[in-house]
Amino acid sequence: DTGVSQNPRHKITKRGQNVTFRCDPISEHNRLYWYRQTLGQGPEFLTYFQNEAQLEKSRLLSDRFSAERPKGSFSTLEIQRTEQGDSAMYLCASSSTGGVGEQYFGPGTRLTVT
Amino acid sequence: GENVEQHPSTLSVQEGDSAVIKCTYSDSASNYFPWYKQELGKGPQLIIDIRSNVGEKKDQRIAVTLNKTAKHFSLHITETQPEDSAVYFCASRGGYSSASKIIFGSGTRLSIRP
């Protein structure tokens, strides 16, 4: 399967703990996006990478959130000092620079903060 | 700011009938409009998209229409089948660049009655 993969699929953590999620994009895609989706809502943009450069960050991305894509391949999203409001599905998408830039999503990581 | 409104929020149709989901967008610079289908526990799946220089696009039982003047676009599913049951999201790309983030509507939960 050459789609976008995300790990872990589910994460339960206690408030105040740090968590890290991983995204592996489609291999030839050099653009990578993170979105957050809460129950009953559409995904909301968090941040975007082209290769290893983080080119855009949403105001939703507080200073407790950090994302990296060190070698322009996989990406990690870390949340420090988690809060209950961080409970959501974290989605990763990737696209190529060619064509219209269709974004293809992974299965997401569901985070529950207790 | 950029906004995509979607309605209805829920839609129930008899198997074999048609379903229509309507959206409006606010950003005049938007030029790309994807539609995603999301099944329970999965990430959004791109099912069809349309660019602003096209008024209509069809793919088997699915069609999308775009009225750029009115900033309206719609998804039409004909001959609905049980496997069409899912949440559907309309979206627009907020800007001219193919790298721009996607702005999602709030979703329509489609149920197909046997």
mmCIF file of C-alpha atoms in Angstrom:
data_model
loop_
_atom_site.group_PDB
_atom_site.id
_atom_site.type_symbol
_atom_site.label_atom_id
_atom_site.label_comp_id
_atom_site.label_asym_id
_atom_site.label_seq_id
_atom_site.Cartn_x
_atom_site.Cartn_y
_atom_site.Cartn_z
ATOM 1 C CA ASP A 1 0.000 0.000 0.000
ATOM 2 C CA THR A 2 1.534 3.305 -1.047
ATOM 3 C CA GLY A 3 -0.929 5.647 0.650
ATOM 4 C CA VAL A 4 -0.304 8.016 3.535
ATOM 5 C CA SER A 5 0.303 6.183 6.796
ATOM 6 C CA GLN A 6 0.055 7.492 10.350
ATOM 7 C CA ASN A 7 1.144 6.051 13.672
ATOM 8 C CA PRO A 8 -0.129 5.426 16.195
ATOM 9 C CA ARG A 9 -3.786 5.125 15.171
ATOM 10 C CA HIS A 10 -4.983 5.752 18.694
ATOM 11 C CA LYS A 11 -3.353 7.436 21.672
ATOM 12 C CA ILE A 12 -4.745 7.880 25.161
ATOM 13 C CA THR A 13 -2.746 10.120 27.451
ATOM 14 C CA LYS A 14 -3.151 11.952 30.714
ATOM 15 C CA ARG A 15 -3.377 15.702 30.848
ATOM 16 C CA GLY A 16 0.047 17.281 31.049
ATOM 17 C CA GLN A 17 1.879 14.504 29.211
ATOM 18 C CA ASN A 18 3.691 14.958 25.904
ATOM 19 C CA VAL A 19 2.692 12.990 22.804
ATOM 20 C CA THR A 20 4.256 12.569 19.380
ATOM 21 C CA PHE A 21 2.604 11.391 16.177
ATOM 22 C CA ARG A 22 4.248 10.265 12.961
ATOM 23 C CA CYS A 23 3.155 10.653 9.340
ATOM 24 C CA ASP A 24 4.678 8.921 6.320
ATOM 25 C CA PRO A 25 3.490 10.579 3.110
ATOM 26 C CA ILE A 26 3.105 9.036 -0.320
ATOM 27 C CA SER A 27 6.707 8.497 -1.377
ATOM 28 C CA GLU A 28 6.938 10.901 -4.307
ATOM 29 C CA HIS A 29 5.007 13.718 -2.580
ATOM 30 C CA ASN A 30 7.104 16.617 -1.353
ATOM 31 C CA ARG A 31 4.254 18.542 0.307
ATOM 32 C CA LEU A 32 2.915 17.448 3.679
ATOM 33 C CA TYR A 33 0.054 18.895 5.710
ATOM 34 C CA TRP A 34 -1.289 18.417 9.217
ATOM 35 C CA TYR A 35 -4.958 18.972 10.041
ATOM 36 C CA ARG A 36 -7.016 18.528 13.191
ATOM 37 C CA GLN A 37 -10.589 17.246 13.199
ATOM 38 C CA THR A 38 -12.915 17.409 16.173
ATOM 39 C CA LEU A 39 -16.124 15.422 16.430
ATOM 40 C CA GLY A 40 -18.779 16.507 13.966
ATOM 41 C CA GLN A 41 -16.550 19.048 12.214
ATOM 42 C CA GLY A 42 -14.463 19.198 9.080
ATOM 43 C CA PRO A 43 -10.676 19.047 9.291
ATOM 44 C CA GLU A 44 -8.891 22.313 10.154
ATOM 45 C CA PHE A 45 -5.470 23.190 8.812
ATOM 46 C CA LEU A 46 -2.557 23.235 11.262
ATOM 47 C CA THR A 47 0.670 23.422 9.263
ATOM 48 C CA TYR A 48 2.328 22.689 5.929
ATOM 49 C CA PHE A 49 5.776 21.549 4.777
ATOM 50 C CA GLN A 50 7.377 21.636 1.378
ATOM 51 C CA ASN A 51 10.272 19.217 1.582
ATOM 52 C CA GLU A 52 11.832 19.955 4.999
ATOM 53 C CA ALA A 53 10.736 23.591 5.166
ATOM 54 C CA GLN A 54 7.722 24.482 7.300
ATOM 55 C CA LEU A 55 6.093 27.157 5.166
ATOM 56 C CA GLU A 56 2.816 27.920 6.920
ATOM 57 C CA LYS A 57 1.378 27.564 10.410
ATOM 58 C CA SER A 58 -2.179 28.173 11.531
ATOM 59 C CA ARG A 59 -2.982 30.302 14.552
ATOM 60 C CA LEU A 60 -4.513 27.057 15.892
ATOM 61 C CA LEU A 61 -0.971 25.779 16.338
ATOM 62 C CA SER A 62 -0.176 27.054 19.811
ATOM 63 C CA ASP A 63 3.367 27.073 21.164
ATOM 64 C CA ARG A 64 2.694 23.685 22.763
ATOM 65 C CA PHE A 65 2.583 22.188 19.271
ATOM 66 C CA SER A 66 5.646 21.584 17.135
ATOM 67 C CA ALA A 67 6.012 19.825 13.829
ATOM 68 C CA GLU A 68 9.116 18.683 11.995
ATOM 69 C CA ARG A 69 10.028 17.075 8.726
ATOM 70 C CA PRO A 70 13.785 16.718 9.118
ATOM 71 C CA LYS A 71 14.691 14.950 5.889
ATOM 72 C CA GLY A 72 11.755 15.963 3.772
ATOM 73 C CA SER A 73 10.171 12.531 4.078
ATOM 74 C CA PHE A 74 8.232 11.568 7.228
ATOM 75 C CA SER A 75 6.936 14.198 9.648
ATOM 76 C CA THR A 76 6.272 14.279 13.373
ATOM 77 C CA LEU A 77 3.769 16.356 15.307
ATOM 78 C CA GLU A 78 4.455 16.808 19.009
ATOM 79 C CA ILE A 79 2.055 18.197 21.577
ATOM 80 C CA GLN A 80 3.566 19.209 24.889
ATOM 81 C CA ARG A 81 1.649 19.471 28.166
ATOM 82 C CA THR A 82 -1.511 18.062 26.625
ATOM 83 C CA GLU A 83 -4.882 19.529 27.591
ATOM 84 C CA GLN A 84 -8.334 17.977 27.327
ATOM 85 C CA GLY A 85 -9.100 20.372 24.499
ATOM 86 C CA ASP A 86 -6.381 18.705 22.446
ATOM 87 C CA SER A 87 -8.544 15.585 22.131
ATOM 88 C CA ALA A 88 -9.198 15.217 18.407
ATOM 89 C CA MET A 89 -8.285 13.293 15.280
ATOM 90 C CA TYR A 90 -4.963 14.451 13.853
ATOM 91 C CA LEU A 91 -4.817 13.965 10.114
ATOM 92 C CA CYS A 92 -1.869 14.085 7.773
ATOM 93 C CA ALA A 93 -2.139 14.683 4.034
ATOM 94 C CA SER A 94 0.390 14.809 1.241
ATOM 95 C CA SER A 95 0.471 16.154 -2.288
ATOM 96 C CA SER A 96 2.849 16.547 -5.176
ATOM 97 C CA THR A 97 3.892 19.802 -6.795
ATOM 98 C CA GLY A 98 2.477 18.711 -10.126
ATOM 99 C CA GLY A 99 -1.104 18.959 -11.299
ATOM 100 C CA VAL A 100 -3.672 20.685 -9.140
ATOM 101 C CA GLY A 101 -2.039 19.564 -5.906
ATOM 102 C CA GLU A 102 -4.669 17.062 -4.779
ATOM 103 C CA GLN A 103 -4.245 16.281 -1.112
ATOM 104 C CA TYR A 104 -4.479 12.650 -0.023
ATOM 105 C CA PHE A 105 -5.179 11.920 3.607
ATOM 106 C CA GLY A 106 -3.962 9.246 5.962
ATOM 107 C CA PRO A 107 -6.201 7.369 8.408
ATOM 108 C CA GLY A 108 -5.463 9.783 11.244
ATOM 109 C CA THR A 109 -4.342 9.475 14.862
ATOM 110 C CA ARG A 110 -7.137 9.757 17.394
ATOM 111 C CA LEU A 111 -5.901 11.446 20.568
ATOM 112 C CA THR A 112 -7.832 11.221 23.820
ATOM 113 C CA VAL A 113 -6.590 13.304 26.739
ATOM 114 C CA THR A 114 -8.005 12.215 30.100
ATOM 115 C CA GLY B 1 -11.848 35.142 6.783
ATOM 116 C CA GLU B 2 -12.037 32.160 4.467
ATOM 117 C CA ASN B 3 -15.160 30.107 5.043
ATOM 118 C CA VAL B 4 -17.028 27.215 3.441
ATOM 119 C CA GLU B 5 -20.634 26.605 4.397
ATOM 120 C CA GLN B 6 -22.267 23.256 3.708
ATOM 121 C CA HIS B 7 -25.833 22.003 3.911
ATOM 122 C CA PRO B 8 -27.695 19.958 4.803
ATOM 123 C CA SER B 9 -25.862 18.596 7.824
ATOM 124 C CA THR B 10 -27.752 15.305 7.542
ATOM 125 C CA LEU B 11 -29.446 13.721 4.550
ATOM 126 C CA SER B 12 -31.394 10.491 4.294
ATOM 127 C CA VAL B 13 -32.422 9.136 0.891
ATOM 128 C CA GLN B 14 -33.980 5.943 -0.384
ATOM 129 C CA GLU B 15 -31.592 3.570 -2.103
ATOM 130 C CA GLY B 16 -31.624 4.296 -5.820
ATOM 131 C CA ASP B 17 -32.642 7.942 -5.391
ATOM 132 C CA SER B 18 -30.351 10.945 -5.865
ATOM 133 C CA ALA B 19 -28.608 12.983 -3.197
ATOM 134 C CA VAL B 20 -27.521 16.606 -3.483
ATOM 135 C CA ILE B 21 -25.181 18.471 -1.146
ATOM 136 C CA LYS B 22 -24.661 22.213 -1.534
ATOM 137 C CA CYS B 23 -21.816 24.493 -0.481
ATOM 138 C CA THR B 24 -20.872 28.143 -0.651
ATOM 139 C CA TYR B 25 -17.429 29.693 -0.255
ATOM 140 C CA SER B 26 -16.244 33.154 0.639
ATOM 141 C CA ASP B 27 -12.748 33.541 -0.840
ATOM 142 C CA SER B 28 -12.929 34.943 -4.366
ATOM 143 C CA ALA B 29 -9.387 33.698 -4.987
ATOM 144 C CA SER B 30 -10.389 30.048 -4.530
ATOM 145 C CA ASN B 31 -9.895 28.087 -7.722
ATOM 146 C CA TYR B 32 -10.009 24.446 -6.677
ATOM 147 C CA PHE B 33 -12.882 22.595 -5.014
ATOM 148 C CA PRO B 34 -12.392 19.001 -3.836
ATOM 149 C CA TRP B 35 -15.000 16.731 -2.280
ATOM 150 C CA TYR B 36 -14.095 14.141 0.323
ATOM 151 C CA LYS B 37 -15.920 11.099 1.680
ATOM 152 C CA GLN B 38 -15.158 9.995 5.208
ATOM 153 C CA GLU B 39 -16.216 6.659 6.619
ATOM 154 C CA LEU B 40 -16.230 5.903 10.318
ATOM 155 C CA GLY B 41 -12.732 5.624 11.745
ATOM 156 C CA LYS B 42 -11.028 6.538 8.487
ATOM 157 C CA GLY B 43 -9.393 9.579 6.975
ATOM 158 C CA PRO B 44 -11.120 11.673 4.293
ATOM 159 C CA GLN B 45 -10.983 10.130 0.820
ATOM 160 C CA LEU B 46 -10.859 12.393 -2.231
ATOM 161 C CA ILE B 47 -13.748 11.379 -4.494
ATOM 162 C CA ILE B 48 -13.932 14.161 -7.063
ATOM 163 C CA ASP B 49 -12.690 17.704 -7.584
ATOM 164 C CA ILE B 50 -13.337 20.634 -9.891
ATOM 165 C CA ARG B 51 -11.302 23.628 -10.952
ATOM 166 C CA SER B 52 -12.729 27.098 -11.352
ATOM 167 C CA ASN B 53 -12.400 27.102 -15.147
ATOM 168 C CA VAL B 54 -14.901 24.222 -15.380
ATOM 169 C CA GLY B 55 -18.627 24.402 -14.653
ATOM 170 C CA GLU B 56 -19.371 20.710 -14.271
ATOM 171 C CA LYS B 57 -17.519 17.423 -13.937
ATOM 172 C CA LYS B 58 -18.826 13.854 -13.846
ATOM 173 C CA ASP B 59 -17.368 10.560 -12.725
ATOM 174 C CA GLN B 60 -19.782 7.649 -13.031
ATOM 175 C CA ARG B 61 -22.567 8.275 -10.481
ATOM 176 C CA ILE B 62 -20.990 11.419 -9.046
ATOM 177 C CA ALA B 63 -21.121 14.906 -10.511
ATOM 178 C CA VAL B 64 -20.040 18.305 -9.246
ATOM 179 C CA THR B 65 -21.211 21.699 -10.445
ATOM 180 C CA LEU B 66 -19.620 25.081 -9.825
ATOM 181 C CA ASN B 67 -21.126 28.560 -10.116
ATOM 182 C CA LYS B 68 -18.154 30.850 -9.599
ATOM 183 C CA THR B 69 -20.217 34.025 -9.873
ATOM 184 C CA ALA B 70 -22.505 32.968 -7.049
ATOM 185 C CA LYS B 71 -19.685 31.136 -5.195
ATOM 186 C CA HIS B 72 -21.821 27.981 -5.049
ATOM 187 C CA PHE B 73 -20.827 24.401 -5.742
ATOM 188 C CA SER B 74 -22.717 21.142 -5.375
ATOM 189 C CA LEU B 75 -22.240 17.386 -5.277
ATOM 190 C CA HIS B 76 -24.786 15.141 -6.961
ATOM 191 C CA ILE B 77 -24.876 11.387 -6.361
ATOM 192 C CA THR B 78 -27.269 9.421 -8.560
ATOM 193 C CA GLU B 79 -28.583 5.871 -8.082
ATOM 194 C CA THR B 80 -27.442 5.852 -4.481
ATOM 195 C CA GLN B 81 -26.226 2.596 -2.969
ATOM 196 C CA PRO B 82 -25.731 1.479 0.652
ATOM 197 C CA GLU B 83 -21.968 1.962 0.352
ATOM 198 C CA ASP B 84 -22.556 5.663 -0.320
ATOM 199 C CA SER B 85 -23.483 6.090 3.366
ATOM 200 C CA ALA B 86 -20.747 8.270 4.905
ATOM 201 C CA VAL B 87 -19.928 11.857 5.823
ATOM 202 C CA TYR B 88 -19.194 14.066 2.830
ATOM 203 C CA PHE B 89 -17.123 17.237 3.011
ATOM 204 C CA CYS B 90 -16.937 19.986 0.450
ATOM 205 C CA ALA B 91 -13.827 22.115 0.472
ATOM 206 C CA SER B 92 -12.072 24.934 -1.279
ATOM 207 C CA ARG B 93 -8.443 25.746 -1.618
ATOM 208 C CA GLY B 94 -7.804 29.110 -0.031
ATOM 209 C CA GLY B 95 -5.619 30.837 -2.586
ATOM 210 C CA TYR B 96 -4.090 30.653 -6.046
ATOM 211 C CA SER B 97 -1.207 28.328 -5.162
ATOM 212 C CA SER B 98 -1.595 24.578 -5.587
ATOM 213 C CA ALA B 99 0.171 24.319 -2.218
ATOM 214 C CA SER B 100 -2.438 26.305 -0.293
ATOM 215 C CA LYS B 101 -4.327 24.776 2.601
ATOM 216 C CA ILE B 102 -7.792 23.327 2.130
ATOM 217 C CA ILE B 103 -10.772 24.882 3.891
ATOM 218 C CA PHE B 104 -13.440 22.304 4.723
ATOM 219 C CA GLY B 105 -17.162 22.593 5.204
ATOM 220 C CA SER B 106 -18.727 21.118 8.313
ATOM 221 C CA GLY B 107 -19.858 17.920 6.584
ATOM 222 C CA THR B 108 -23.054 16.167 5.523
ATOM 223 C CA ARG B 109 -23.930 12.811 7.015
ATOM 224 C CA LEU B 110 -25.572 10.848 4.205
ATOM 225 C CA SER B 111 -27.640 7.790 5.053
ATOM 226 C CA ILE B 112 -29.023 5.479 2.383
ATOM 227 C CA ARG B 113 -32.254 3.742 3.393
ATOM 228 C CA PRO B 114 -32.684 0.215 1.981
#
